[in-house]
mmCIF file of C-alpha atoms in Angstrom:
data_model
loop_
_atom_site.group_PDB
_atom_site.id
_atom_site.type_symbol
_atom_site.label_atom_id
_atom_site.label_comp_id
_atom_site.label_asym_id
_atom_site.label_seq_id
_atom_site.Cartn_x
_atom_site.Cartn_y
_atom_site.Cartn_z
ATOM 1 C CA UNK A 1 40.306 5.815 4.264
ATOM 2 C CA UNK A 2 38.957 5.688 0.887
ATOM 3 C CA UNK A 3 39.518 9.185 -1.347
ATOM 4 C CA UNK A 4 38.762 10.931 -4.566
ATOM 5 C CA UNK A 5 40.821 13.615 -5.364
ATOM 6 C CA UNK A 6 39.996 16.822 -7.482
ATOM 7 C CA UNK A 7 41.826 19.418 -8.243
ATOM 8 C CA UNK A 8 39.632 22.484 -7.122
ATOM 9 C CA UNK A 9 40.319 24.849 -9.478
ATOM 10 C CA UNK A 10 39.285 27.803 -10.348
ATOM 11 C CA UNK A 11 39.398 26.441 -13.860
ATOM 12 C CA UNK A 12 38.764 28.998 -16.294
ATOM 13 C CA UNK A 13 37.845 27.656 -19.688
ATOM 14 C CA UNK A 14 36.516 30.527 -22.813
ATOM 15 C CA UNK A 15 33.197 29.654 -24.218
ATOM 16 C CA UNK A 16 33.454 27.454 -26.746
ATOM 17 C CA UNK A 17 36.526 25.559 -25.780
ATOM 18 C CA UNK A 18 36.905 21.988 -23.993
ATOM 19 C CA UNK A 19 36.831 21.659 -20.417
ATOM 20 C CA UNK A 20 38.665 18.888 -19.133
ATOM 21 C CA UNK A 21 38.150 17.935 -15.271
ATOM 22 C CA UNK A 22 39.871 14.790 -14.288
ATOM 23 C CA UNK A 23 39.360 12.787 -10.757
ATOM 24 C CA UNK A 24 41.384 10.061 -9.307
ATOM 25 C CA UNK A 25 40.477 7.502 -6.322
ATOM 26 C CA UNK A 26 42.185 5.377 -4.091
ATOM 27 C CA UNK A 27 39.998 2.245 -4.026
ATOM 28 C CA UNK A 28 41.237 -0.112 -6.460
ATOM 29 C CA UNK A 29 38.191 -2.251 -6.199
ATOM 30 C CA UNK A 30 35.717 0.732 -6.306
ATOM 31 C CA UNK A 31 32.989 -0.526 -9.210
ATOM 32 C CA UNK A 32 31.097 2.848 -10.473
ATOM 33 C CA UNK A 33 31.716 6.285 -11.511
ATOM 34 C CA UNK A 34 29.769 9.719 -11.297
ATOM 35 C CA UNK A 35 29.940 13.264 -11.994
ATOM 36 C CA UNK A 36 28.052 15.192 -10.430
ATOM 37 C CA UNK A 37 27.188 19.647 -11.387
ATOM 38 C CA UNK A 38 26.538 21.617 -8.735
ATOM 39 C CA UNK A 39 25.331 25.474 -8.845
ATOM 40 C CA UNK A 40 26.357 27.216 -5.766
ATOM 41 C CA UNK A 41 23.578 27.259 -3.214
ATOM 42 C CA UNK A 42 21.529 24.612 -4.949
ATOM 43 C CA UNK A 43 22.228 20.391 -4.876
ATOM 44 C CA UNK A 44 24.208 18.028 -7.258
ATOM 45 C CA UNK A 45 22.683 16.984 -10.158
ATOM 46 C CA UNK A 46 23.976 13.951 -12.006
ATOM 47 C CA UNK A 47 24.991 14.159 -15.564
ATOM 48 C CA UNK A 48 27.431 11.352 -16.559
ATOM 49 C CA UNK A 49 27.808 8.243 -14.707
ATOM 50 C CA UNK A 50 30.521 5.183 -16.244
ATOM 51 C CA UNK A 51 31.133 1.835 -15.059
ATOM 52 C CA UNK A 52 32.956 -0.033 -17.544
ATOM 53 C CA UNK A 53 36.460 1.303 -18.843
ATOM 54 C CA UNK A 54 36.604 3.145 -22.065
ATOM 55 C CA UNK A 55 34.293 6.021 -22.737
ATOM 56 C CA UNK A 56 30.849 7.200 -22.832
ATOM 57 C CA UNK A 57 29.706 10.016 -24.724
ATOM 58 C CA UNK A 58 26.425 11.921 -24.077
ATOM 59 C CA UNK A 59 25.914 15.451 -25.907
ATOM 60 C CA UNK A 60 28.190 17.509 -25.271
ATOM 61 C CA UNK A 61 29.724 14.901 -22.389
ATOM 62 C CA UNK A 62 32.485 12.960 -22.834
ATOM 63 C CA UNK A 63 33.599 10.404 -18.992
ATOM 64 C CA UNK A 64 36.386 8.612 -19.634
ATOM 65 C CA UNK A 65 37.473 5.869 -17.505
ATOM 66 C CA UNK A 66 40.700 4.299 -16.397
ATOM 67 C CA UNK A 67 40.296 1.418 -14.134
ATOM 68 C CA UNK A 68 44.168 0.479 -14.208
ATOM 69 C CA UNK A 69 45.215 4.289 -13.513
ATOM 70 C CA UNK A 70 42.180 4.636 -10.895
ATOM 71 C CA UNK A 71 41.456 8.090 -13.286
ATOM 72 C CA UNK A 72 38.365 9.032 -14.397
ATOM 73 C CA UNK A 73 37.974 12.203 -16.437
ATOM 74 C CA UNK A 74 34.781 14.546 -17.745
ATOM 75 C CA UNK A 75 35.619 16.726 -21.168
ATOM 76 C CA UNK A 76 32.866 19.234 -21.806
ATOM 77 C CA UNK A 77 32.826 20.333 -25.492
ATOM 78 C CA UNK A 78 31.264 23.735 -26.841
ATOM 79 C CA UNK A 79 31.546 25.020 -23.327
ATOM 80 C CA UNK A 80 28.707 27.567 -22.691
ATOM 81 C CA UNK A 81 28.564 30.196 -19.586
ATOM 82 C CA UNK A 82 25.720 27.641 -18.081
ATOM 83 C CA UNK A 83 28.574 24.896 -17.687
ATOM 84 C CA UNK A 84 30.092 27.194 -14.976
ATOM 85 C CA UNK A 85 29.738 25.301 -11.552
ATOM 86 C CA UNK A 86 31.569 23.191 -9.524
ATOM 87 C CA UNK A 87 31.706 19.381 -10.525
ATOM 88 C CA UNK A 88 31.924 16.110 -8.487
ATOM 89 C CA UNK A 89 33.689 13.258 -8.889
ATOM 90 C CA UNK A 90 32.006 10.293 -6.953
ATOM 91 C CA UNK A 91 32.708 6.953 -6.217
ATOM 92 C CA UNK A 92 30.689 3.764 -5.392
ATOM 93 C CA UNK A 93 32.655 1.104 -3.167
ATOM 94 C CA UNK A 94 30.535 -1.402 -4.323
ATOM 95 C CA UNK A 95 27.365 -2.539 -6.854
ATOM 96 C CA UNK A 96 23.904 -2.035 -4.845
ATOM 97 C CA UNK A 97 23.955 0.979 -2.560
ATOM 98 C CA UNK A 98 24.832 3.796 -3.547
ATOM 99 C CA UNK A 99 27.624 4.464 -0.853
ATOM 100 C CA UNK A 100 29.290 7.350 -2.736
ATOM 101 C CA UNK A 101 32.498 9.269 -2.131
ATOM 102 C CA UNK A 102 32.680 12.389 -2.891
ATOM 103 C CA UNK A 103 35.564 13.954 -3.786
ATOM 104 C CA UNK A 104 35.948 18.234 -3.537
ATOM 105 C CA UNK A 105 34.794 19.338 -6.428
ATOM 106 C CA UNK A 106 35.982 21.512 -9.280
ATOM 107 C CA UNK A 107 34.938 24.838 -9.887
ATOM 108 C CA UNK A 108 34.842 25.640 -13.590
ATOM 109 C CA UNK A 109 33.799 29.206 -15.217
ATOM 110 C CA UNK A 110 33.164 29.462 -18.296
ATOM 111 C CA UNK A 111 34.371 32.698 -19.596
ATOM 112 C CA UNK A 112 32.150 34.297 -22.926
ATOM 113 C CA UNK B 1 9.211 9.898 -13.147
ATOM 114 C CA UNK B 2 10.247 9.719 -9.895
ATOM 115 C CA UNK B 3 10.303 12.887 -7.572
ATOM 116 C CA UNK B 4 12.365 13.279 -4.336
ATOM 117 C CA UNK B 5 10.883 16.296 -1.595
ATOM 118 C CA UNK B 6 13.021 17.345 1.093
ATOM 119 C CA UNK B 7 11.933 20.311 3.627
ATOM 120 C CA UNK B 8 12.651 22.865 4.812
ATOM 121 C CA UNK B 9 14.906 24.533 2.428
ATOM 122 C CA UNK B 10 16.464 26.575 5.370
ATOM 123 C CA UNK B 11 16.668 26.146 8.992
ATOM 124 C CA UNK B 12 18.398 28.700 11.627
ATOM 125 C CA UNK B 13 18.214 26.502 14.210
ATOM 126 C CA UNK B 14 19.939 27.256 18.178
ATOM 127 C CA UNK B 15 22.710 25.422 19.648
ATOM 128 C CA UNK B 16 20.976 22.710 22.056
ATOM 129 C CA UNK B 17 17.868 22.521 20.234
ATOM 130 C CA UNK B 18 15.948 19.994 18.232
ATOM 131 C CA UNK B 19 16.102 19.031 14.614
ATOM 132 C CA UNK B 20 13.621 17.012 12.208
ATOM 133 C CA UNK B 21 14.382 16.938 8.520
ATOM 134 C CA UNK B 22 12.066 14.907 6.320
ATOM 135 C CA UNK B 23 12.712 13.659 3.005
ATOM 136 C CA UNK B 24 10.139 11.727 0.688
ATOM 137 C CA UNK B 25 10.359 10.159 -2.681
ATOM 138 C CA UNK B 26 7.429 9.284 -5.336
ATOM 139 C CA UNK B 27 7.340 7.357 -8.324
ATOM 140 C CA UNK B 28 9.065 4.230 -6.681
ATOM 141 C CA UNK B 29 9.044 1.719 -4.279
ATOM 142 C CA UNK B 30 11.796 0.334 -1.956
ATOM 143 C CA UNK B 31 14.297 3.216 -2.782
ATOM 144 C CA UNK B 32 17.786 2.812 -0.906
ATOM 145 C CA UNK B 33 17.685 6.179 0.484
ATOM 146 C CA UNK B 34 20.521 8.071 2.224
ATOM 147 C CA UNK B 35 21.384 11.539 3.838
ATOM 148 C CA UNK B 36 24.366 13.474 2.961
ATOM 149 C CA UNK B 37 26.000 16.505 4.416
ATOM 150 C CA UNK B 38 28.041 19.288 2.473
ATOM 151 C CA UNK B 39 29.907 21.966 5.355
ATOM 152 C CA UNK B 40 31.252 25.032 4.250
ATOM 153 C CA UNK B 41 33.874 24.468 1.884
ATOM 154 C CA UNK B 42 33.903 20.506 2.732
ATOM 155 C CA UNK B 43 33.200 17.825 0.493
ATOM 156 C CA UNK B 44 29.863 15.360 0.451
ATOM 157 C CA UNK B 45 30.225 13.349 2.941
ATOM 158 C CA UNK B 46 27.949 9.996 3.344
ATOM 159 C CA UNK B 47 25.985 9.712 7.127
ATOM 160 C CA UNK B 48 23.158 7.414 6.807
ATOM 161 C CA UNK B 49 21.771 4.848 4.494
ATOM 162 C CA UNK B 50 18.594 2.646 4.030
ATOM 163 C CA UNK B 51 17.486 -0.169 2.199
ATOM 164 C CA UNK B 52 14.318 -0.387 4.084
ATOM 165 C CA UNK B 53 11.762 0.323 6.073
ATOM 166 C CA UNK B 54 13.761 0.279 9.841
ATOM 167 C CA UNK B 55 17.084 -0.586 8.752
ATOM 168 C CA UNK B 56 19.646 2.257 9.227
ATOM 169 C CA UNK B 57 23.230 2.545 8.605
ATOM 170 C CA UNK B 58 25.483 4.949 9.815
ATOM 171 C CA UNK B 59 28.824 5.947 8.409
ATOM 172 C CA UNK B 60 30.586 8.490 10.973
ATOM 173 C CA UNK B 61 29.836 8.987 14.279
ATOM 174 C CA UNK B 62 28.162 12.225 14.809
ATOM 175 C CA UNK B 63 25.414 14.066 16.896
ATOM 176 C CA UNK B 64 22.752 12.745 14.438
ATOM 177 C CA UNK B 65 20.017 10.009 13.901
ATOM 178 C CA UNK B 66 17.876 8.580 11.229
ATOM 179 C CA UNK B 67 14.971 6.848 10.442
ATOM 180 C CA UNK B 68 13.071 5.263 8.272
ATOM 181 C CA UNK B 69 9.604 5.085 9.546
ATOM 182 C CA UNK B 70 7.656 4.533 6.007
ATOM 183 C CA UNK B 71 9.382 3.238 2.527
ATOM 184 C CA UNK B 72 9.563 6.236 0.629
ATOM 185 C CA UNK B 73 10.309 8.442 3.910
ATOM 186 C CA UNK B 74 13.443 8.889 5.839
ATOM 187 C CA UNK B 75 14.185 11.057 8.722
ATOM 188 C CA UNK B 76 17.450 13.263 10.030
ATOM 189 C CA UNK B 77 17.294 13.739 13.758
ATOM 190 C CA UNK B 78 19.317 15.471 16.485
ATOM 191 C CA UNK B 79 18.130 15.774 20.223
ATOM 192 C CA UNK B 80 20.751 18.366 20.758
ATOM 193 C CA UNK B 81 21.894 20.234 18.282
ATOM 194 C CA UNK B 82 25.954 21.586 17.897
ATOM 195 C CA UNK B 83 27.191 24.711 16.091
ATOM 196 C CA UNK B 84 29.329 22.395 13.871
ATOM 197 C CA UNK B 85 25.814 20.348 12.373
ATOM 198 C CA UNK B 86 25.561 23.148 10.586
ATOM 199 C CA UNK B 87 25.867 22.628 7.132
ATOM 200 C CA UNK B 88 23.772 21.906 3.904
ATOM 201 C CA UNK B 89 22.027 18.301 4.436
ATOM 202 C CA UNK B 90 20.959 16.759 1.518
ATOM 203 C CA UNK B 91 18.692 13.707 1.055
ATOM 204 C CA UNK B 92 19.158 11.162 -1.728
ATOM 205 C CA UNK B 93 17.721 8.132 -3.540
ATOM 206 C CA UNK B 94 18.734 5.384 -5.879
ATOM 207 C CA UNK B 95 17.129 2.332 -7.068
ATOM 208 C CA UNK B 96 16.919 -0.444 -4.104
ATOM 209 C CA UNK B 97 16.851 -4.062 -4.196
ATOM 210 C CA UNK B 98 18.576 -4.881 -7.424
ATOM 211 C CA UNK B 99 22.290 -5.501 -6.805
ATOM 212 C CA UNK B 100 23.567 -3.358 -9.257
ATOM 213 C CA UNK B 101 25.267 -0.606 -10.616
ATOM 214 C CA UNK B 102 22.865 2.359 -10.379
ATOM 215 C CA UNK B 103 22.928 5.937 -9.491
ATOM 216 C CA UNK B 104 21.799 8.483 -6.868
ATOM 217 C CA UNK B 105 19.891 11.349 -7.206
ATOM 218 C CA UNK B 106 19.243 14.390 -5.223
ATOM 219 C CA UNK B 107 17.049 16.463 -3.377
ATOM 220 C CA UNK B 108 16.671 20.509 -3.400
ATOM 221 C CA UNK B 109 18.409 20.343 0.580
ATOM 222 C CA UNK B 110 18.575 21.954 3.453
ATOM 223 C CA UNK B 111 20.432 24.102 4.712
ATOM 224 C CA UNK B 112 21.210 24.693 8.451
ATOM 225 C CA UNK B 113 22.599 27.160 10.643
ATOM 226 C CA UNK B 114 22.972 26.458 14.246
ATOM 227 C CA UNK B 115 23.858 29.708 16.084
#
């Protein structure tokens, strides 16, 4: 059974400050990464997505990636009382469709 | 840009009945197209795929079918349904036919309550 583990929080982060949400999975050979907001009530939307190791910046975005440690991390900077949601780590098994596992999700409030 | 439609946005639906959710997608062709379902305090979790027209993949066994009747349409289907499909089903779409990396985007969902 292939997972992705969160830790679900609450994670309470004051505005301004770096959130840090970090995801690990159990499929060694799994080949892409996503994160994934989510307001309660409405659906995920995608906002980072890695594949390589390393990391990719985008704004105020930062997904790391750690193929060796099966870790892959989101850092928010400037947090701002819109960032508070719950997040989703998601995993592909393989390249083509988009098979994703999902792990919990992180709830993160942004305090002002 | 590509657009992805999913109705209704709510359902209250009773145990036994019938259920037809339809999603569509615009702005591309041969999408790989998939449904998801999110229970109460449950993780996404994967039930059907497509990556075309007629072909169908199911993940988990479960009270539910799909189809795919048109390219850019794909159908959730129950003949019967149980007070534990409820849930918040959500239809999704990435880019088909390429063999690569590429990522999945949502619709607005629906959520159903079977009482």
């Amino acid at each position: 059974q292939k997972e992705v583990e969160q830790n679900s929080g609450p994670l309470s982060v004051p505005e301004g400050a770096i959130a840090s949400l970090n995801c690990t999975y159990s499929d060694r050979g799994s080949q892409s990464f996503f994160w994934y907001r989510q307001y309660s009530g409405k659906s995920p939307e995608l906002i980072m997505f890695i594949y390589s190791n390393g990391d990719k910046e985008d704004g105020r975005f930062t997904a790391q990636l750690n193929k060796a440690s099966q870790y892959v991390s989101l850092l928010i900077r400037d947090s701002q009382p819109s960032d508070s949601a719950t997040y989703l780590c998601a995993v592909n098994e393989s390249m083509g469709a988009q098979k994703l596992v999902f792990g919990q999700g992180t709830r993160l409030t942004i305090n002002p | 840009s590509q657009t992805i439609h999913q109705w209704p946005a709510t359902l209250v639906q009773p145990v036994g009945s019938p259920l037809s959710l339809e999603c569509t997608v615009e702005g591309t062709s041969n999408p790989n197209l998939y449904w998801y379902r999110q229970a109460a305090g449950r993780g996404l979790q994967l039930l059907f795929y497509s990556v075309g027209i007629g072909q169908i993949s199911s993940e988990v066994p479960q009270n539910l079918s799909a189809s795919r009747p048109q390219d850019r349409q794909f159908i959730l289907s129950s003949k019967k349904l149980l007070l534990s499909d409820s849930g918040f089903y959500l239809c999704a779409w990435s880019v088909g036919g390429t063999g690569e990396n590429t990522e999945a985007f949502f619709g607005q969902g629906t959520r159903l309550t079977v009482v």
